[in-house]
Coordinates of C-alpha atoms in Angstrom, one line a residue:
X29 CA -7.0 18.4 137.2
X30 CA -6.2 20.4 134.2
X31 CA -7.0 20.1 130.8
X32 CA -3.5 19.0 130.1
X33 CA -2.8 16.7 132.8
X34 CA -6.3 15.2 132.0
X35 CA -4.9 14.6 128.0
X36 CA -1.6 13.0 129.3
X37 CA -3.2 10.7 131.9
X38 CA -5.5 9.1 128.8
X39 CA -2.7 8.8 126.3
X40 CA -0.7 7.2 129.2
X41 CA -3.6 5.2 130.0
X42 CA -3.9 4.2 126.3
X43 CA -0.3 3.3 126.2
X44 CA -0.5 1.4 129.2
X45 CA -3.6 -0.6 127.9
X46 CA -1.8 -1.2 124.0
X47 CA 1.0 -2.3 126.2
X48 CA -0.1 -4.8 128.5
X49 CA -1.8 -6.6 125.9
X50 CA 1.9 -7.8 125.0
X51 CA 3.1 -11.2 125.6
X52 CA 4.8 -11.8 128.9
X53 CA 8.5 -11.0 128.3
X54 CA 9.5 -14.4 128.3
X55 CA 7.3 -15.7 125.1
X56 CA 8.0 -12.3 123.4
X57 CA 11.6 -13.1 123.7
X58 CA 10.8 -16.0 122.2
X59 CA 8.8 -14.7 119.5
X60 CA 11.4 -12.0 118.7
X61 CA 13.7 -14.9 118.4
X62 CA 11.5 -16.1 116.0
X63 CA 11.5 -13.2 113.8
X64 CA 15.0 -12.6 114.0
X65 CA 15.4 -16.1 112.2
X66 CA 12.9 -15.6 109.7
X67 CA 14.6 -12.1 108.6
X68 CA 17.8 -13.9 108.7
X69 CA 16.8 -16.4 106.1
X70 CA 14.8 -13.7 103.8
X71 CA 18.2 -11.1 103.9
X72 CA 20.6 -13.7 103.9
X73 CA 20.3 -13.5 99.8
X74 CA 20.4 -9.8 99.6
X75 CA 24.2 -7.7 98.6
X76 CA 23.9 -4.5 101.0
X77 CA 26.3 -1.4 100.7
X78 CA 26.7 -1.0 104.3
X79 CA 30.3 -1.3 104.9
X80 CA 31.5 -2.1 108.2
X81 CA 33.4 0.5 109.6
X82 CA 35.8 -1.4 111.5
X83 CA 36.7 -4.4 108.8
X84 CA 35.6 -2.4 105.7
X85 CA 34.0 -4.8 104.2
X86 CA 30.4 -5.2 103.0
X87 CA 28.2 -6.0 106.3
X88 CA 26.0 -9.7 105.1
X89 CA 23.4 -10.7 107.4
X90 CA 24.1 -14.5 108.3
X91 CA 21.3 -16.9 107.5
X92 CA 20.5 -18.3 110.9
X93 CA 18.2 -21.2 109.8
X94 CA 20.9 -22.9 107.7
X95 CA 21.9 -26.3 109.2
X96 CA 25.5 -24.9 110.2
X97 CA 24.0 -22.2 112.1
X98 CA 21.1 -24.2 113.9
X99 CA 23.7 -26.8 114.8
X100 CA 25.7 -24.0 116.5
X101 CA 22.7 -22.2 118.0
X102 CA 21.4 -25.5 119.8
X103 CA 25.7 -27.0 120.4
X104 CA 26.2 -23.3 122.2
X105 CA 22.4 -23.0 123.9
X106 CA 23.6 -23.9 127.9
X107 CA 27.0 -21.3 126.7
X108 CA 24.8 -18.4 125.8
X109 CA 22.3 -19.1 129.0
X110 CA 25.0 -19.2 131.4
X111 CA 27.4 -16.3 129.5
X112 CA 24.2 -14.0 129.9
X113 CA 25.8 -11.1 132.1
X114 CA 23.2 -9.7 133.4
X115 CA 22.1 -12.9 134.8
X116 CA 25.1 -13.4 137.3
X117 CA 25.3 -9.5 138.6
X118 CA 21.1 -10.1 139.6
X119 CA 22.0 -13.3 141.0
X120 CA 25.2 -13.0 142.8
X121 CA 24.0 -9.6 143.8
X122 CA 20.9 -10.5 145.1
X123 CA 22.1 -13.0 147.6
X124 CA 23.8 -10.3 149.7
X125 CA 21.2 -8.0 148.9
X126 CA 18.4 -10.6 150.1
X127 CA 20.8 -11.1 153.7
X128 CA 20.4 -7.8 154.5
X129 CA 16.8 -7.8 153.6
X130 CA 15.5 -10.3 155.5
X131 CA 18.2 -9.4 158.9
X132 CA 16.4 -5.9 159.0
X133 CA 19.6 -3.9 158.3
X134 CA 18.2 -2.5 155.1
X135 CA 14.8 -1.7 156.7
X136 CA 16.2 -0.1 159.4
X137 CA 18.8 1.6 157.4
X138 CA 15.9 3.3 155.2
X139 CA 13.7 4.1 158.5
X140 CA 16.7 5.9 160.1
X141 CA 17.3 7.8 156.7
X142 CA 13.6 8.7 156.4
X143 CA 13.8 10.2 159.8
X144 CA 16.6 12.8 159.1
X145 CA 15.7 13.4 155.0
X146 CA 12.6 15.8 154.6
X147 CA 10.0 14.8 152.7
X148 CA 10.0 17.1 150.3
X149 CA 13.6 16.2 149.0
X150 CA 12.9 12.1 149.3
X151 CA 13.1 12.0 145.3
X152 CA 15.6 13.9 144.1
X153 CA 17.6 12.2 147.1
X154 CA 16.6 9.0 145.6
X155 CA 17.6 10.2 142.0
X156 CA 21.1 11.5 142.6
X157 CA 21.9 8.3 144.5
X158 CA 20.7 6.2 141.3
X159 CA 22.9 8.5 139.3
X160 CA 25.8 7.4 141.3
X161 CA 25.4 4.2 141.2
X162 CA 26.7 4.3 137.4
X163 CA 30.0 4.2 139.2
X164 CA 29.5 0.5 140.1
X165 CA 28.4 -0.5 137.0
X166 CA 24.8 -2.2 136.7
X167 CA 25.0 -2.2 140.5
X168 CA 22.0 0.4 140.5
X169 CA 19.6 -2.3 139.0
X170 CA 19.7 -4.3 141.6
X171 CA 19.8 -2.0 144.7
X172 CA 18.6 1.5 144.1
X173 CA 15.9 0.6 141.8
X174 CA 14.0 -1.9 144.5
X175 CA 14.3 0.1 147.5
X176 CA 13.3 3.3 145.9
X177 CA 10.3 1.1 146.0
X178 CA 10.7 -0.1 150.0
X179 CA 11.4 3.6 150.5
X180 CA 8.4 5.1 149.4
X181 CA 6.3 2.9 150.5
X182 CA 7.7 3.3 154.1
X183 CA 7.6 6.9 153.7
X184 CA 3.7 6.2 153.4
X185 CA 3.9 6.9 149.2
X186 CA 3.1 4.9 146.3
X187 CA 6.4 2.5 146.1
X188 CA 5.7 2.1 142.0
X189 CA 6.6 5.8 141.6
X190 CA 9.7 5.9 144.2
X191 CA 10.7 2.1 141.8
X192 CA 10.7 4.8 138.5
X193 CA 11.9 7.4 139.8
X194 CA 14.8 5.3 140.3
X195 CA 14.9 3.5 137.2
X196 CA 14.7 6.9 135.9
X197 CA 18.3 7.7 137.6
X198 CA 20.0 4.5 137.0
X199 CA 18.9 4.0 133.4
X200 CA 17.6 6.6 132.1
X201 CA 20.3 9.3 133.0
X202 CA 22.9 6.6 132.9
X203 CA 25.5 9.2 131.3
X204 CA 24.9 11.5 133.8
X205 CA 27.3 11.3 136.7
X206 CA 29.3 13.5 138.7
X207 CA 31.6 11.0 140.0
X208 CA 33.8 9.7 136.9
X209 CA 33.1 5.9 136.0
X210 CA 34.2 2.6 133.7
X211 CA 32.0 4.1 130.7
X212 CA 33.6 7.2 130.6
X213 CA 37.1 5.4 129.2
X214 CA 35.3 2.7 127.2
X215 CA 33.6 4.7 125.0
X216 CA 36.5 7.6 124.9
X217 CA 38.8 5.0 123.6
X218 CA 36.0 4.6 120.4
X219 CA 35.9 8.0 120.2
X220 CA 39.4 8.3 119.8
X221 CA 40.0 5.4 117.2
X222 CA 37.9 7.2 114.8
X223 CA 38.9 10.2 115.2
X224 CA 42.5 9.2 114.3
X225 CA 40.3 8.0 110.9
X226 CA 41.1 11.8 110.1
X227 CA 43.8 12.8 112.2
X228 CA 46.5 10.1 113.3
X229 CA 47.6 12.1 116.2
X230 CA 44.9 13.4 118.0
X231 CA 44.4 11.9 121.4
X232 CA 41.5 12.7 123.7
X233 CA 40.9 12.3 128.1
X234 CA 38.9 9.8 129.3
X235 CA 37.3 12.4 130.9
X236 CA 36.4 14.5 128.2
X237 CA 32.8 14.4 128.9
X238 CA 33.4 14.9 132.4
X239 CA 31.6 18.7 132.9
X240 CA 28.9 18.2 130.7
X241 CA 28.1 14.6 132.5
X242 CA 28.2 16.5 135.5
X243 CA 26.6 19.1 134.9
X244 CA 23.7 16.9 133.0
X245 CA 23.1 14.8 136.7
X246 CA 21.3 18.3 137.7
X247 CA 19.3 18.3 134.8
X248 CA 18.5 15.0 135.5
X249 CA 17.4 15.3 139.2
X250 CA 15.1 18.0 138.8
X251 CA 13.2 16.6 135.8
X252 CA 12.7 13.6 137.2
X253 CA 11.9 15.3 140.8
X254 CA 9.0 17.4 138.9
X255 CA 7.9 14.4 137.2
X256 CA 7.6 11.6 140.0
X257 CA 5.8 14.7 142.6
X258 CA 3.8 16.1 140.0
X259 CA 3.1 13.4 136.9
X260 CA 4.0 10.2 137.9
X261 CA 2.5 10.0 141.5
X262 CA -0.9 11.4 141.2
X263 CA -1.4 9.5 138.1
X264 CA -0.9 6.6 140.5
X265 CA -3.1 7.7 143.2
X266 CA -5.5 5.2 142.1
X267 CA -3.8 2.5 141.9
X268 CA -4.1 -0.1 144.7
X269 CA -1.2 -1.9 146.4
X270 CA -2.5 -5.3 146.3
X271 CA 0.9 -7.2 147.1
X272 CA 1.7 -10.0 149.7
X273 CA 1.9 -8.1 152.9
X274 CA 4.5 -10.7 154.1
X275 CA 6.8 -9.3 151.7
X276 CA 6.3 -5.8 152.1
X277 CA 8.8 -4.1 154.5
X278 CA 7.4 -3.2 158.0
X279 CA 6.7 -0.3 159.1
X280 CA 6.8 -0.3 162.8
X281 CA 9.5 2.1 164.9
X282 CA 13.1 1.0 165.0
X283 CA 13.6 -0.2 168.9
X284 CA 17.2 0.1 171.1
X285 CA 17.9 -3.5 169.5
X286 CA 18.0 -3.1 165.8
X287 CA 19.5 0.7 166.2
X288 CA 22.6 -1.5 168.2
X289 CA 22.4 -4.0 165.6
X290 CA 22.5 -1.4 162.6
X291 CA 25.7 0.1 163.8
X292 CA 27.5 -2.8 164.3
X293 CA 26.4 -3.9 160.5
X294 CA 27.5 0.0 159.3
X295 CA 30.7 -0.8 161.5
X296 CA 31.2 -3.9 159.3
X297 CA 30.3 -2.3 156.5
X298 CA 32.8 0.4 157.3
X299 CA 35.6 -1.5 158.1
X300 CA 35.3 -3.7 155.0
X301 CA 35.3 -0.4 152.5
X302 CA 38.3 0.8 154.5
X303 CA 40.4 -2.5 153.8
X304 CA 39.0 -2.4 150.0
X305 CA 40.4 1.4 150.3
X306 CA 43.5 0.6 151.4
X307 CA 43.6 -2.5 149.2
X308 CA 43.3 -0.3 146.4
X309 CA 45.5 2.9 147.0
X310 CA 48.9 0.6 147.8
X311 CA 51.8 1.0 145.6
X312 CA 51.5 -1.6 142.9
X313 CA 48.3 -2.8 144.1
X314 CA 46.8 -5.6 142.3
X315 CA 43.1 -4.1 142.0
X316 CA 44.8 -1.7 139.1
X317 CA 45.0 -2.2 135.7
X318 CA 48.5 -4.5 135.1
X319 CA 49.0 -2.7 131.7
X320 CA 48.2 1.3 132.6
X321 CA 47.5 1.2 136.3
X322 CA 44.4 2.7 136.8
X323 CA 41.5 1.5 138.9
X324 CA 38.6 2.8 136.6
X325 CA 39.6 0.5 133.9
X326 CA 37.2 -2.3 132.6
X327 CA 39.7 -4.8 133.1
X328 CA 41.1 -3.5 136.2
X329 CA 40.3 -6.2 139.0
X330 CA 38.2 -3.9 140.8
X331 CA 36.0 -2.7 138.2
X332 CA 35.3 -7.5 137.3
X333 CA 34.9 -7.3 141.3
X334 CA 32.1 -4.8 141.5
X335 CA 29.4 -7.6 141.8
X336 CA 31.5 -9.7 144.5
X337 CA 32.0 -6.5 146.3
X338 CA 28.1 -5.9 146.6
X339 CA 28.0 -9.3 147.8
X340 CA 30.2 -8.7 150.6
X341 CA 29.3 -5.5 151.7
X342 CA 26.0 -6.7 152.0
X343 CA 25.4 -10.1 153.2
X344 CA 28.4 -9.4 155.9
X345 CA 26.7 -6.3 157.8
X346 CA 23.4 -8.6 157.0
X347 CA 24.6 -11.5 159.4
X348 CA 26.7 -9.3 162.2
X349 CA 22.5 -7.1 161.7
X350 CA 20.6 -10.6 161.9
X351 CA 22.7 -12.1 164.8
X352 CA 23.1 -8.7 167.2
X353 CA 19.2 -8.2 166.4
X354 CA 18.1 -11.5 167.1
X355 CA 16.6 -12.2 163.3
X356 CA 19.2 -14.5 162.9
X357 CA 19.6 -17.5 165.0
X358 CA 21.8 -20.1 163.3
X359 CA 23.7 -20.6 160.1
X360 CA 20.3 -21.9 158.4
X361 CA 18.7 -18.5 159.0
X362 CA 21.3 -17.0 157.3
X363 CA 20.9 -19.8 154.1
X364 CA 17.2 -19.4 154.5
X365 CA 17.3 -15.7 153.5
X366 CA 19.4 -16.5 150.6
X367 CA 16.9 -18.9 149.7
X368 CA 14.2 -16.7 150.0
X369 CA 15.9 -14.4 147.8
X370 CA 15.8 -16.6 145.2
X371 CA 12.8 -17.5 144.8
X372 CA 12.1 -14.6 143.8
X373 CA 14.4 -14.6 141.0
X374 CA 12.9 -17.6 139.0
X375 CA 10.8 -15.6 137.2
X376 CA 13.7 -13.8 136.1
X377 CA 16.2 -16.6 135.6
X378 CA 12.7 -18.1 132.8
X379 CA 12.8 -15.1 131.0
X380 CA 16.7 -14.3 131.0
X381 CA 16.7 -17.7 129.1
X382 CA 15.2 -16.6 126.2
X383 CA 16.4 -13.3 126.4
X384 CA 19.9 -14.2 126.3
X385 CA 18.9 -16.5 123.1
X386 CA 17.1 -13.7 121.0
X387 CA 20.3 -11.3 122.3
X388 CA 22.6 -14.1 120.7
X389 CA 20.8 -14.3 117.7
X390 CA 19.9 -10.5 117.2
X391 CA 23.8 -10.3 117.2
X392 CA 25.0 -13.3 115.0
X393 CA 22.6 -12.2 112.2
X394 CA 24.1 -9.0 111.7
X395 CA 20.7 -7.2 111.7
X396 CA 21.5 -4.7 114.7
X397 CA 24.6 -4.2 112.9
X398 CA 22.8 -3.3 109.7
X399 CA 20.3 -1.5 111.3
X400 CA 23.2 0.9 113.2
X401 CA 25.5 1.6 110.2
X402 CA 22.1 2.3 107.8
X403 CA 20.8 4.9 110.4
X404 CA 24.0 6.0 110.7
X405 CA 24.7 6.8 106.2
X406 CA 21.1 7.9 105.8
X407 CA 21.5 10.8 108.7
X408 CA 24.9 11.7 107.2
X409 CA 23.6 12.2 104.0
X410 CA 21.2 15.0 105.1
X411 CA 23.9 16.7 105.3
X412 CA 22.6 19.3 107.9
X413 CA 24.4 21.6 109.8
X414 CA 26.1 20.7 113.4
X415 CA 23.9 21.7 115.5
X416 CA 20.9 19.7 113.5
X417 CA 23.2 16.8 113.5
X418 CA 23.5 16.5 116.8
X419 CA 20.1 16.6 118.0
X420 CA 19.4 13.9 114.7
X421 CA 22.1 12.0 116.3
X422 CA 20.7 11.7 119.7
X423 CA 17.3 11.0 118.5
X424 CA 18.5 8.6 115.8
X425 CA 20.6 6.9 118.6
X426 CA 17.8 6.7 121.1
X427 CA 15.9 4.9 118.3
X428 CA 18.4 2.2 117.7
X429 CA 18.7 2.1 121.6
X430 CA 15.4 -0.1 121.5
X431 CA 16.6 -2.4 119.9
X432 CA 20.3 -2.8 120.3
X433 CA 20.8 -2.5 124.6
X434 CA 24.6 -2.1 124.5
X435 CA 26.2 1.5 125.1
X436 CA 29.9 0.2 123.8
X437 CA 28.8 -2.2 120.9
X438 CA 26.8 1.2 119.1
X439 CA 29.7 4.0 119.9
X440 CA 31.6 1.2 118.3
X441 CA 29.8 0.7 115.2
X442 CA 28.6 4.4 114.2
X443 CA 32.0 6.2 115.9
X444 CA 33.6 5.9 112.8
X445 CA 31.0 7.4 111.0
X446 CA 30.0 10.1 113.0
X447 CA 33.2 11.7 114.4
X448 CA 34.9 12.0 111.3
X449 CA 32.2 13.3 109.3
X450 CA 31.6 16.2 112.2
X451 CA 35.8 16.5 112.4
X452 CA 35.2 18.1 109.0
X453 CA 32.8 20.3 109.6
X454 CA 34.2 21.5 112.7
X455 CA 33.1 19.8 115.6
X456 CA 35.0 18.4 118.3
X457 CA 35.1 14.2 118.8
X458 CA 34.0 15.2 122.3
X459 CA 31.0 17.0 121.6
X460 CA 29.9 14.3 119.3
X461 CA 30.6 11.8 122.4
X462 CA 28.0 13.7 124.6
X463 CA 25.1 13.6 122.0
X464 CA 25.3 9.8 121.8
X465 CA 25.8 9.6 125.9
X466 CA 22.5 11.8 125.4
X467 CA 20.5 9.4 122.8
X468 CA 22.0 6.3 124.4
X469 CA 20.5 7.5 127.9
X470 CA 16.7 8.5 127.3
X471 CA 15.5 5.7 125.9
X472 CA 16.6 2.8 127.9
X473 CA 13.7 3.3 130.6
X474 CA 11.1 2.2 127.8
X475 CA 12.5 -0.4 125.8
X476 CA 11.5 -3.8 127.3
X477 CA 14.5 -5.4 125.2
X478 CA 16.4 -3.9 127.8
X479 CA 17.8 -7.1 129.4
X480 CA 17.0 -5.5 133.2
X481 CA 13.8 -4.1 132.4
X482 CA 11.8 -7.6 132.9
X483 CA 13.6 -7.3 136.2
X484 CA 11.9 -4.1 137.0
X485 CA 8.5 -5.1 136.2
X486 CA 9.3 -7.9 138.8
X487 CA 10.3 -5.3 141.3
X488 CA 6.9 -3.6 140.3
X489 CA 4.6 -7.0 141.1
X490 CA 6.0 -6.8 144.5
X491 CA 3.4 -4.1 145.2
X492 CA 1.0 -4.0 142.0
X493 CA 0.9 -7.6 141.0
X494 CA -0.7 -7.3 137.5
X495 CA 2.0 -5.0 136.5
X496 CA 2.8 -5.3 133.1
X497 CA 5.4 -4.2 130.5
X498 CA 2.5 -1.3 129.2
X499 CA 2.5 -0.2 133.1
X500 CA 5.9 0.2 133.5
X501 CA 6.3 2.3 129.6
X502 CA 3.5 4.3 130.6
X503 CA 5.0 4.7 133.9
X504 CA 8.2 5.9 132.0
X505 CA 6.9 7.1 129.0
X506 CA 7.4 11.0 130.5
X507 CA 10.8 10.6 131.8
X508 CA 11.7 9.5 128.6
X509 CA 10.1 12.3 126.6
X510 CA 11.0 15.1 129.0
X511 CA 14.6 13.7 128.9
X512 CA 15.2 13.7 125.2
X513 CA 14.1 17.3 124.8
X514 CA 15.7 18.9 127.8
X515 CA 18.9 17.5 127.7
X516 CA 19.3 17.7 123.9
X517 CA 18.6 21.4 124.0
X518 CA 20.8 21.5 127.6
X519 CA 24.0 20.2 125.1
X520 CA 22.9 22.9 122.4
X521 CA 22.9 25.7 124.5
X522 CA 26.1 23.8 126.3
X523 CA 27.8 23.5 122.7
X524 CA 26.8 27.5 121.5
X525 CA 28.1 28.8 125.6
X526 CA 31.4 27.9 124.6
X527 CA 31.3 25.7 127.9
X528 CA 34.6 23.1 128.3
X529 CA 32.8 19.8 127.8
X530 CA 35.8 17.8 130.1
X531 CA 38.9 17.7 130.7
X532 CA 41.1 18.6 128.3
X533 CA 38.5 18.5 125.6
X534 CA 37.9 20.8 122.5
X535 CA 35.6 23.3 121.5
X536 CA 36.3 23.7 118.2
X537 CA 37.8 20.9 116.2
X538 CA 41.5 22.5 115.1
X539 CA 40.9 22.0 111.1
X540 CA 44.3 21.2 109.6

C-alpha cells in the first residue's frame, strides 16, 4: 500500500472512530431538537439585518420555548410525525419492494444480471442506474441503494461498498442526470423569479441545465467507479460481514423454476409500464399537469404517484414470482412478506419521529433561514470575480447543505440573491443554477441530518451490524471530497469552453 493510501485510510479511520462515538441518530435528533430551542430563545431578542428575499422584511428567529409556540409544537406533534415525507415513500415503498424480496424475483433478477454484466463494469453499472433514478424522485433511496448492497455481495464483494457506491449515485450526484426530471423545473422556476428581480422579461427552459447535468452523470460514474474499486473496497477488505445469514440473499444457481417464474413477473412488470405508458401519452390524459400539461410537473399526478407506482410494479411481479415459483403459497405468504418487511423499518419509523420534530423546529425558528441568507450577503460582499463566485457558491452551498436537506427550500431563499448579483456582472441565471445543483449534490452523502441517511446506515447493519453514522461518513467522506473538486472545476472549464449549458440557455448574460 502506498504512502498515500496508507495516510487516507488513518484519517478515514480517525473520522470513522470521532464519528461513531455519536449518539444513535434517534437521541441526536433529539438533542439537536434541543439546541434548536435553546438558540431560539437566546436570538429571539436579537434585531438582525437579514432581509428576507421573498417578503422583504427583516428575517426574526421565533422564540420556540414561549408558551404559544410549545402549545403548538406538542397540539401539531402526531401532524408533523405523520406529514414526515420521507416516512411514507420508505414505507409504502418498501412493502412492494419487500414482495419481491422475499418471492425471489429480485434475487433472481440480480443473479441473471450478474451473469451477462462483466465484472469489471458492475459499479459504474450500479452508479449510472442510481443516477437515473433521480427521475422517480427519492425512488433511488429505497431501491438502488439496498441492492447495490444484495448485488455485491452476490457478486462475491463487500456489499457495504456496492451500498455507497450507490448512495454515491443517488445522493451524491443527485443533479446529475441524463434523463430530464421534476427538479429540473422546480428549481428553474426559482431561478427565473429572481432573475426577473433585474429583468422583468427574461424567461428561462426548464431544461436549461440539461447538457451540463448530462454531461456531469459521466463525471460522476467514473469518480465514483475509481473510488469504490480502488479506495473504498480495499479499505474494507477487513471488514467482516457479521450479519444474520437468514437475511442475506442466497447465493445458489437460479434453476428452470424461478427462470419461468422471473419472466412471468418481467411479463407483469411489462405489461403494467405499458398501460402506465399508454395511460400517460393519451390526449388529455389525466396523469398531466391540468394547468400546463406536462407530465414532469411536481404536481402532475404522475410525478404524486411515483411511490404508488413503485408499489405496484413491485409487489405485482413479486406475487405472479412467488406463486409460479412456489415461494408463495397462499395470500398469508404474500402478507407475511410485507410483514417481514416491516420489521425492519421500526428502527427507522423511531428515529424518523424525532427527525421529523427537529426538521419542524429547525424550520419554524427561522435559523436555517438565517443561516442561508447570512452565507449568502457575506459571499456577496467579497465581491470576487465570476469565476471565484461560483466555486465560493458551490462550496458555501454544500456547507449549508448539512444542515438544511432541502434542494428547493435553499434555491429559494439565496436565488434572489445570487442571480441578480451575477446578472450584473455578466453571468447567465443558468450558469449560476448549475453551481448550486453542484454544492447542493456533494454533500448530501455525509450529512447524517439528511432525513434518508439513518435509513442507509440501516441498510449498512444488514451486513456490518455495528455500523455507525462515523462508518458510513468515512465510508463517504472521499466521494464527497473528490466530488466537490472535480465537478466544480468540470463547470469552470464548462463555463470558460463556451459550452451551451441546456436548452435554450445563455452564455453570456445580455447586459441591457
Amino acid at each position: 500500500m502506498s504512502e498515500s493510501s496508507s495516510l487516507l485510510n488513518r484519517m478515514l479511520d480517525k473520522v470513522e472512530k470521532v464519528g461513531n462515538k455519536l449518539p444513535d441518530p434517534a437521541v441526536m435528533f433529539f438533542g439537536l431538537l434541543i439546541i434548536v430551542w435553546v438558540f431560539s430563545f437566546l436570538l429571539s431578542g436579537i434585531e438582525f439585518d437579514a432581509k428576507h428575499p421573498l417578503t422583504g422584511e427583516n428575517v426574526q428567529v421565533t422564540n420556540l420555548l414561549s408558551g404559544a409556540e410549545m402549545a403548538d409544537f406538542l397540539a401539531n406533534m402526531v401532524n408533523t410525525f405523520m406529514g414526515f415525507a420521507p416516512l411514507g415513500v420508505v414505507l409504502v415503498a418498501m412493502l412492494g419492494v419487500g414482495v419481491a424480496e422475499r418471492s425471489g424475483f429480485i434475487n433472481v433478477a440480480i443473479k441473471l444480471m450478474l451473469n451477462v454484466t462483466p465484472k469489471v463494469l458492475l459499479t459504474p453499472v450500479l452508479i449510472l442506474i442510481a443516477i437515473v433514478s433521480h427521475t422517480a424522485v427519492d425512488a433511488g433511496y429505497v431501491l438502488v441503494i439496498p441492492l447495490g448492497g444484495v448485488i455485491y455481495y452476490a457478486a462475491g464483494r463487500h456489499p457495504l461498498a456496492g451500498i455507497a457506491a450507490a448512495f454515491a449515485g443517488v445522493s451524491g450526484g443527485f443533479s446529475a442526470n441524463f434523463v430530464p426530471s421534476a427538479i429540473d423545473p422546480l428549481l428553474q422556476g426559482f431561478t427565473q423569479s429572481a432573475a426577473q428581480i433585474l429583468d422583468p422579461q427574461i424567461q428561462l427552459n426548464p431544461l436549461n441545465n440539461y447538457f451540463f447535468t448530462a454531461a456531469s452523470s459521466i463525471i460522476v460514474v467514473l469518480v465514483g467507479w475509481y473510488l469504490t474499486d480502488r479506495v473504498i473496497e480495499p479499505r474494507l477488505s477487513k471488514t467482516p460481514i457479521d450479519g444474520d445469514q437468514e437475511d442475506m440473499p442466497a447465493l445458489d444457481d437460479v434453476t428452470p423454476r424461478d427462470r419461468k417464474a422471473f419472466l412471468l413477473g418481467v411479463l407483469t412488470m411489462v405489461v403494467g409500464l405499458g398501460l402506465l405508458a399508454w395511460a400517460s401519452l393519451t390526449e388529455n390524459t389525466p396523469l398531466a399537469d391540468p394547468v400546463t400539461g406536462e407530465l414532469a410537473s411536481f404536481s402532475a399526478p404522475l410525478m404524486q404517484m411515483i411511490v404508488p407506482l413503485i408499489f405496484l410494479l413491485f409487489i405485482l411481479p413479486g406475487i405472479v414470482h412467488g406463486y409460479v415459483s412456489g415461494n408463495f403459497t397462499n395470500s398469508q405468504d404474500v402478507i407475511g412478506a410485507m410483514t417481514k418487511s416491516m420489521e425492519g423499518m421500526a428502527y427507522y419509523m423511531v428515529m424518523a419521529f424525532f427527525c421529523a420534530l427537529f426538521i419542524k423546529a429547525f424550520g419554524d425558528s427561522n435559523l436555517g433561514i438565517l443561516l442561508s441568507i447570512k452565507g449568502a450577503t457575506f459571499l456577496s460582499s467579497l465581491q470576487l470575480s465570476g469565476g471565484v463566485t461560483m466555486v465560493g457558491i458551490i462550496l458555501l452551498v454544500a456547507f449549508i447543505n448539512l444542515f438544511v436537506g432541502s434542494a428547493s427550500a435553499k434555491w429559494a431563499l439565496i436565488s434572489p440573491i445570487f442571480v441578480p448579483m451575477l446578472m450584473q456582472l455578466g453571468y447567465s441565471p443558468d450558469l449560476t443554477q448549475a453551481a448550486y445543483r453542484v454544492g447542493d449534490s456533494t454533500s448530501n452523502i455525509i450529512t447524517p441530518l439528511l432525513p434518508y441517511f439513518p435509513l442507509v446506515v440501516l441498510y449498512c447493519q444488514r451486513y456490518v451490524k455495528n455500523t455507525g453514522i462515523g462508518s458510513l461518513v468515512a465510508l463517504m467522506l472521499p466521494f464527497t471530497v473528490s466530488l466537490l473538486v472535480i465537478w466544480s472545476a468540470f463547470l469552470v472549464l464548462y463555463w470558460i469552453a463556451g459550452i451551451p449549458l441546456g436548452i435554450q440557455a445563455n452564455y453570456i448574460y445580455p447586459a441591457g
